[in-house]
Every structure is written in C-alpha cells, then in structure tokens.
PDB file of C-alpha atoms in Angstrom:
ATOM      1  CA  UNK A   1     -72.010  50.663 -41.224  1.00 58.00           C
ATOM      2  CA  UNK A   2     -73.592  49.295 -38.460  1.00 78.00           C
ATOM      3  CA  UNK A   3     -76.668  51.655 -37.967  1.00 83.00           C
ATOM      4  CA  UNK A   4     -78.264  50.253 -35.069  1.00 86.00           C
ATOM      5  CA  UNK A   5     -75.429  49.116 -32.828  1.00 86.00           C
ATOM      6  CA  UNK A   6     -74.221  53.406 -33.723  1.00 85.00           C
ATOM      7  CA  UNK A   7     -77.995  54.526 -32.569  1.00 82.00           C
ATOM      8  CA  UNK A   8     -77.874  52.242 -29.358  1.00 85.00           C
ATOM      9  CA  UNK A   9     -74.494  53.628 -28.423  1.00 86.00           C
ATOM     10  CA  UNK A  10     -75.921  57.299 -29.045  1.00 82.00           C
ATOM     11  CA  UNK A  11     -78.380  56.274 -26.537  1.00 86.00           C
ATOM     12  CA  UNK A  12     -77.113  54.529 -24.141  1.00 87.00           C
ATOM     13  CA  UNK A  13     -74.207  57.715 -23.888  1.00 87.00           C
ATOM     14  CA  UNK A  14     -75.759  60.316 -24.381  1.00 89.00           C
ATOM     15  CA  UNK A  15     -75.014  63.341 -22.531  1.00 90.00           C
ATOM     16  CA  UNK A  16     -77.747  64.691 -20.235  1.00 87.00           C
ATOM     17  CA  UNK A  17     -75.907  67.762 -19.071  1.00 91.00           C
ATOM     18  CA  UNK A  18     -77.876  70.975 -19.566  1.00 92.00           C
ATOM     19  CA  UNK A  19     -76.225  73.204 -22.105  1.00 92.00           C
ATOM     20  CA  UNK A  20     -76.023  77.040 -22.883  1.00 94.00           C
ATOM     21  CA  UNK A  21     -73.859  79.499 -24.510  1.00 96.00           C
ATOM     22  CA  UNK A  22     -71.519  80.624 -21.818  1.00 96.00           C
ATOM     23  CA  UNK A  23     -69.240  83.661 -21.959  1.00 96.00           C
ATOM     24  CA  UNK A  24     -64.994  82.333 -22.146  1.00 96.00           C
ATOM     25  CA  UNK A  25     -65.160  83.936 -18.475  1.00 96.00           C
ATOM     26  CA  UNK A  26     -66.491  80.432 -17.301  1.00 96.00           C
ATOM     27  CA  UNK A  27     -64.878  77.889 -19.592  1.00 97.00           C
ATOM     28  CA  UNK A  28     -62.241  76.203 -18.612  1.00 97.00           C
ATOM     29  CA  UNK A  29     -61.672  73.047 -20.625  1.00 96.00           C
ATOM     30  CA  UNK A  30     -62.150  72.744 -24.333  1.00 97.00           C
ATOM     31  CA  UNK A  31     -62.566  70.346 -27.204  1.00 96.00           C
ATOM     32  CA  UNK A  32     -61.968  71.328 -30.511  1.00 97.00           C
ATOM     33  CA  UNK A  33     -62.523  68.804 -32.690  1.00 96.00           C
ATOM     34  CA  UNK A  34     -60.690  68.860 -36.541  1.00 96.00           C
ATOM     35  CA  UNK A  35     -61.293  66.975 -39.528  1.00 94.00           C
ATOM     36  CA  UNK A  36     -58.482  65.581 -40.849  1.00 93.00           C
ATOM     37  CA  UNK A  37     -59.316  64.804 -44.257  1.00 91.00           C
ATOM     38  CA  UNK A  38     -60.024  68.774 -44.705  1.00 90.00           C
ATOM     39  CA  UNK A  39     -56.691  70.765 -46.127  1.00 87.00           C
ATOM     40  CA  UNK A  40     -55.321  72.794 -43.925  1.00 91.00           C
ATOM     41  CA  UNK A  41     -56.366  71.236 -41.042  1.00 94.00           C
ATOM     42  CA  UNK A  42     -52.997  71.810 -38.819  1.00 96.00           C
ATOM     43  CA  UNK A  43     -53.511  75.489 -39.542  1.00 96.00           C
ATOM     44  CA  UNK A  44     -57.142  74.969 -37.344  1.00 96.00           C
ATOM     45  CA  UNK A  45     -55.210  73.077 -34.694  1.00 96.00           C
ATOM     46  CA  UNK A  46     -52.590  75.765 -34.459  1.00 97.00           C
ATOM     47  CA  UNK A  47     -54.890  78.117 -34.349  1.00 97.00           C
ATOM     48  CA  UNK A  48     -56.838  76.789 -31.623  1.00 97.00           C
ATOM     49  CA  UNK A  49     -53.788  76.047 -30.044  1.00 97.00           C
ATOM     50  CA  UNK A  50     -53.036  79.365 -29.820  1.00 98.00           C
ATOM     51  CA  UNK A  51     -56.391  80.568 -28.739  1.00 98.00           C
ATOM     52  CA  UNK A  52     -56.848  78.852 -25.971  1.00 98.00           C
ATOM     53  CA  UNK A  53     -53.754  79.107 -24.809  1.00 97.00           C
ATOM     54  CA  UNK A  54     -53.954  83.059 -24.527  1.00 97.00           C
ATOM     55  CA  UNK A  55     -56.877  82.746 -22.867  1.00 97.00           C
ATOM     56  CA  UNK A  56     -55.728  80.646 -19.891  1.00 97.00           C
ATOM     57  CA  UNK A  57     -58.307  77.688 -20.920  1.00 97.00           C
ATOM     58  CA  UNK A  58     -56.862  74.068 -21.271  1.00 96.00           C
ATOM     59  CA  UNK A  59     -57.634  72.720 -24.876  1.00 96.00           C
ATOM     60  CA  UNK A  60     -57.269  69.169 -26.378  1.00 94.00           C
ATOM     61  CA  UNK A  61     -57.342  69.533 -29.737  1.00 95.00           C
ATOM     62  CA  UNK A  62     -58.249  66.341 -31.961  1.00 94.00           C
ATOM     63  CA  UNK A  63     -58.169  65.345 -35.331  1.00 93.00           C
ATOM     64  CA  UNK A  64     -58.705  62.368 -35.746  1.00 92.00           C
ATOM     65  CA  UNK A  65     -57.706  59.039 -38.057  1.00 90.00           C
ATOM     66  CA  UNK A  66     -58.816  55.700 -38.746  1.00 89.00           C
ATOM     67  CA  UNK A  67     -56.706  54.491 -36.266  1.00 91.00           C
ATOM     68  CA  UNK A  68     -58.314  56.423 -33.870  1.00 91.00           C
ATOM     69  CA  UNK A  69     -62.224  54.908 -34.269  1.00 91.00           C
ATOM     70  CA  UNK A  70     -63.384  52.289 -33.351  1.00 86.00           C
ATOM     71  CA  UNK A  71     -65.374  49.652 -34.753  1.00 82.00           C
ATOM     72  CA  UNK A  72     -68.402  51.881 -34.905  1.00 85.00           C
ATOM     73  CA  UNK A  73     -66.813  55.284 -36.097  1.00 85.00           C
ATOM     74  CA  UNK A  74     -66.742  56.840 -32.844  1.00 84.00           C
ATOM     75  CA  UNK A  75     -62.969  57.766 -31.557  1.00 87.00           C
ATOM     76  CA  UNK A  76     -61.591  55.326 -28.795  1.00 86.00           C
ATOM     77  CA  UNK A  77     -61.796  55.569 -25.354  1.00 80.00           C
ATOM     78  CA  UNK A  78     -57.711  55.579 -24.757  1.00 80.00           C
ATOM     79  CA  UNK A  79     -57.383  58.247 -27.506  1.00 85.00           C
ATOM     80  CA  UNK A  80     -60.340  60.394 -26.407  1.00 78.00           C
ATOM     81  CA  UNK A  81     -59.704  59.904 -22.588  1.00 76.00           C
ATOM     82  CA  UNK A  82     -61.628  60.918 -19.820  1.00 76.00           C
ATOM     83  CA  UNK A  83     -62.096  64.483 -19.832  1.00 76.00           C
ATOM     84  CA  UNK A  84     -64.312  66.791 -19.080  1.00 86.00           C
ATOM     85  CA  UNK A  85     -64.824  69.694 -21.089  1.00 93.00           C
ATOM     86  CA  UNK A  86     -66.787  72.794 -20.886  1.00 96.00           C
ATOM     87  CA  UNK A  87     -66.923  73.789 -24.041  1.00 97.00           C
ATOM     88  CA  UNK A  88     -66.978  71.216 -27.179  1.00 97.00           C
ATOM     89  CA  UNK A  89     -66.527  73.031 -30.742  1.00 97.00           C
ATOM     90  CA  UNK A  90     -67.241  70.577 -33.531  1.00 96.00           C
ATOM     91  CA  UNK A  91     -65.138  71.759 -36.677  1.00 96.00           C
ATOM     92  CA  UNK A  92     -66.382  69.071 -38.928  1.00 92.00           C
ATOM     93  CA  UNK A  93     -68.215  70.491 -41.874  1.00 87.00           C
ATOM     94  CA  UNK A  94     -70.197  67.238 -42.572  1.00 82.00           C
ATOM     95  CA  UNK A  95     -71.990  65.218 -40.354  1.00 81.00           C
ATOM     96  CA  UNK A  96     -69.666  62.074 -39.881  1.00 87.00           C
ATOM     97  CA  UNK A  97     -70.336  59.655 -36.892  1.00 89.00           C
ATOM     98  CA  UNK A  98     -67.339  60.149 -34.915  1.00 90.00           C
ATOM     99  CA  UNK A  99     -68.772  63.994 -35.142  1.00 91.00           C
ATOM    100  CA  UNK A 100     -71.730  63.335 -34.267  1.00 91.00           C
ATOM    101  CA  UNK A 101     -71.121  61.249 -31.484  1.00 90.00           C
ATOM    102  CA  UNK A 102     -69.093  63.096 -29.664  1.00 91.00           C
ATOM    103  CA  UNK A 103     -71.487  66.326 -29.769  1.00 92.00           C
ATOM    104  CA  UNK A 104     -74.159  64.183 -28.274  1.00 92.00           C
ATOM    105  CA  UNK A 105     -72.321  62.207 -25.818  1.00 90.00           C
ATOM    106  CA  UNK A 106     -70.049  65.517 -24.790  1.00 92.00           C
ATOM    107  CA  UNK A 107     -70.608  66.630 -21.056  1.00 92.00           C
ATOM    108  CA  UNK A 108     -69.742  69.964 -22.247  1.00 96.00           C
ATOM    109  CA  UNK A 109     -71.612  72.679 -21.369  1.00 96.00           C
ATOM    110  CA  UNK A 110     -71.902  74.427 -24.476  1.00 97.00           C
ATOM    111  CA  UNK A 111     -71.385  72.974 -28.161  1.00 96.00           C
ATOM    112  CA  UNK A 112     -70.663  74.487 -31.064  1.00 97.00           C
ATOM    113  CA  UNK A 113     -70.755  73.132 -34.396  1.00 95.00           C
ATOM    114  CA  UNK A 114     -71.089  74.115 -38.127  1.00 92.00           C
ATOM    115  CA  UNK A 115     -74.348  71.908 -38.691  1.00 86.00           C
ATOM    116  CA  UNK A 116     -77.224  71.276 -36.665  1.00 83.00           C
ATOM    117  CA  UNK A 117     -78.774  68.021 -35.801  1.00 79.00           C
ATOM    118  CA  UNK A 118     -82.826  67.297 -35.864  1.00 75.00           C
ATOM    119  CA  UNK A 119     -82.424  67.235 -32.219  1.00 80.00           C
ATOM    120  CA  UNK A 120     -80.498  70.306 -31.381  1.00 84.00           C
ATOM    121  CA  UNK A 121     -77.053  69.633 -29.783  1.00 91.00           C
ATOM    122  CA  UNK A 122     -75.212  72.557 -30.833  1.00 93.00           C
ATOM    123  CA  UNK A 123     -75.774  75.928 -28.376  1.00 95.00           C
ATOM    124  CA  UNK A 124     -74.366  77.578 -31.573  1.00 94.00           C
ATOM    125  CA  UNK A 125     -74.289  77.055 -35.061  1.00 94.00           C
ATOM    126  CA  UNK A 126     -71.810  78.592 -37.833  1.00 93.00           C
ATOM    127  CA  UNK A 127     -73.156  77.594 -41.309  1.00 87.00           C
ATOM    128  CA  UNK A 128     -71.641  78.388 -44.552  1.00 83.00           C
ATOM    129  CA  UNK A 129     -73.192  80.799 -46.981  1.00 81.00           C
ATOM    130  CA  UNK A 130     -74.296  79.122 -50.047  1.00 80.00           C
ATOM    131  CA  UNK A 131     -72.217  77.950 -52.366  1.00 81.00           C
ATOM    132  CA  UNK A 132     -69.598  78.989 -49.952  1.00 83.00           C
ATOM    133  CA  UNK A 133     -67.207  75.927 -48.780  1.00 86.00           C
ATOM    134  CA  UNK A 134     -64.453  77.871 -45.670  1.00 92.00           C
ATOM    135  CA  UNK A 135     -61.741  75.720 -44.518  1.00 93.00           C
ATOM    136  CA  UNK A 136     -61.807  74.900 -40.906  1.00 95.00           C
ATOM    137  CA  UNK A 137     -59.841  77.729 -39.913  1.00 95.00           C
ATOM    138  CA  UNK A 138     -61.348  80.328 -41.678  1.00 95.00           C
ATOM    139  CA  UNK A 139     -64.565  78.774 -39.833  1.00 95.00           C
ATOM    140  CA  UNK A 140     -62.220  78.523 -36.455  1.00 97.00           C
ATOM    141  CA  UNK A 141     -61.690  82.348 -36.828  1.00 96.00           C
ATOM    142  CA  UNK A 142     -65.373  83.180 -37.258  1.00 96.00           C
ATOM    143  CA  UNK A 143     -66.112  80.811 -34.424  1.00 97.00           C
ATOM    144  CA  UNK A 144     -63.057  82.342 -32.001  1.00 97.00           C
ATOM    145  CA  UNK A 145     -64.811  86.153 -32.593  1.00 96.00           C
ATOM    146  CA  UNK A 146     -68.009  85.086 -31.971  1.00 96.00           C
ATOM    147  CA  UNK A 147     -66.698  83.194 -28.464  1.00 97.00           C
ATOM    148  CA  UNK A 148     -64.908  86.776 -27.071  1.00 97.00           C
ATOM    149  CA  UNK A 149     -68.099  88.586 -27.893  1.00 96.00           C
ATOM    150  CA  UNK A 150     -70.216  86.665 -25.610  1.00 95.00           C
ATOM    151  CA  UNK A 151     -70.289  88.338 -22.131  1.00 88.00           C
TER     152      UNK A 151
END
C-alpha cells in the first residue's frame, strides 16, 4: 500500500541521531514496541512494564491497532506523541511498516530489534533459531538479560 508516499516519509523522517549499544546505566526513556496480533502479547507488555519499572527508567510501552496507523501504516502522531527515547526495542518478529518506521525515524540512541534491515538500524539484533518461532516475551526475556549484561 502506498510504497512510495511510505519511502518518502522514511526519508524525509528519518532519524540522524548516532546510535550505540549503551549500558541501562545511561538510559532513561524507553520504547518497547509489541505486536498485537502475536498471542500473548500483554504478557510482553507486563513484562516490560515491570522491567523498566525496577530499573528506575520511564517506559511507554505500545502495541499497537489499526486504529492507531495512519493512512500509511505508520502509528499516529497523537498516539505515538512526542517523546524522546533512549532506547527503542522493536518486538515485532516481522518486518511490518509501522515497525519499521519507527526504528528508522526513532531518536533513540540505541535500537534493538529481532530482524535487521539492509541498512542497519538495529545496535542489536535477537534472531530466532531456525525453525524456532518465541513469543514476544520469551524474546523480551532474552532481550532484558542481554540489556543488564552490558556495562
């Protein structure tokens, strides 16, 4: 659906904030964002929920609907608002545009996803094993020991 008009937006907001992995010693915002249409998915949000919260970081945690996207697929302004995160984790375990969008447009300072792109958002990348599909939170989980071993 509409491939150009989704490729000029990616351009025109793109994100030109340098990115790195950074220890959770120096994040203070984060975006976690769910896929609804996965099972389970309120056991990610709770989970992240829960995360963040014991570690003194401020989390928005998103899944989003249709009635959250727009006309393109990317999520609305008034739903996404104007934050600014410093640490984006992308839970989605395909590559759908509202995904994909916000990973390249994010001002965080480090990404993390479960797929990469052929123009490398993601500071870190948790792929499945093959023929291996995890729910979001079992990815969450590998994704939350990976963040407190980073110093």
């Amino acid at each position: 659906m509409f491939p150009l008009a989704r490729y000029i937006a990616l351009r025109k907001n793109r994100s030109t904030t340098k990115t790195a992995i950074l220890p959770l010693s120096r994040i203070k915002k984060a975006f976690v964002l769910i896929d609804r249409t996965e099972a389970e998915y309120e056991l990610a949000e709770k989970m992240a929920k829960e995360f963040f919260k014991g570690k003194g970081i401020e989390a928005f945690i998103m899944a989003p609907g249709k009635k959250d996207l727009g006309l393109l697929g990317r999520i609305k302004r008034k739903v996404r608002g104007e934050r600014q995160e410093d640490l984006l984790i992308s839970l989605y375990p395909v590559n759908r545009f509202e995904a994909e969008y916000e990973a390249k447009c994010s001002g965080a300072r480090f990404k993390v996803g479960r797929y990469s792109f052929k123009d490398n958002v993601f500071d870190l990348i948790v792929h499945n094993r093959e023929n291996e599909f995890p729910k979001q939170w079992e990815v969450f989980e590998t994704i939350k020991d990976l963040l407190e071993k980073i110093k």
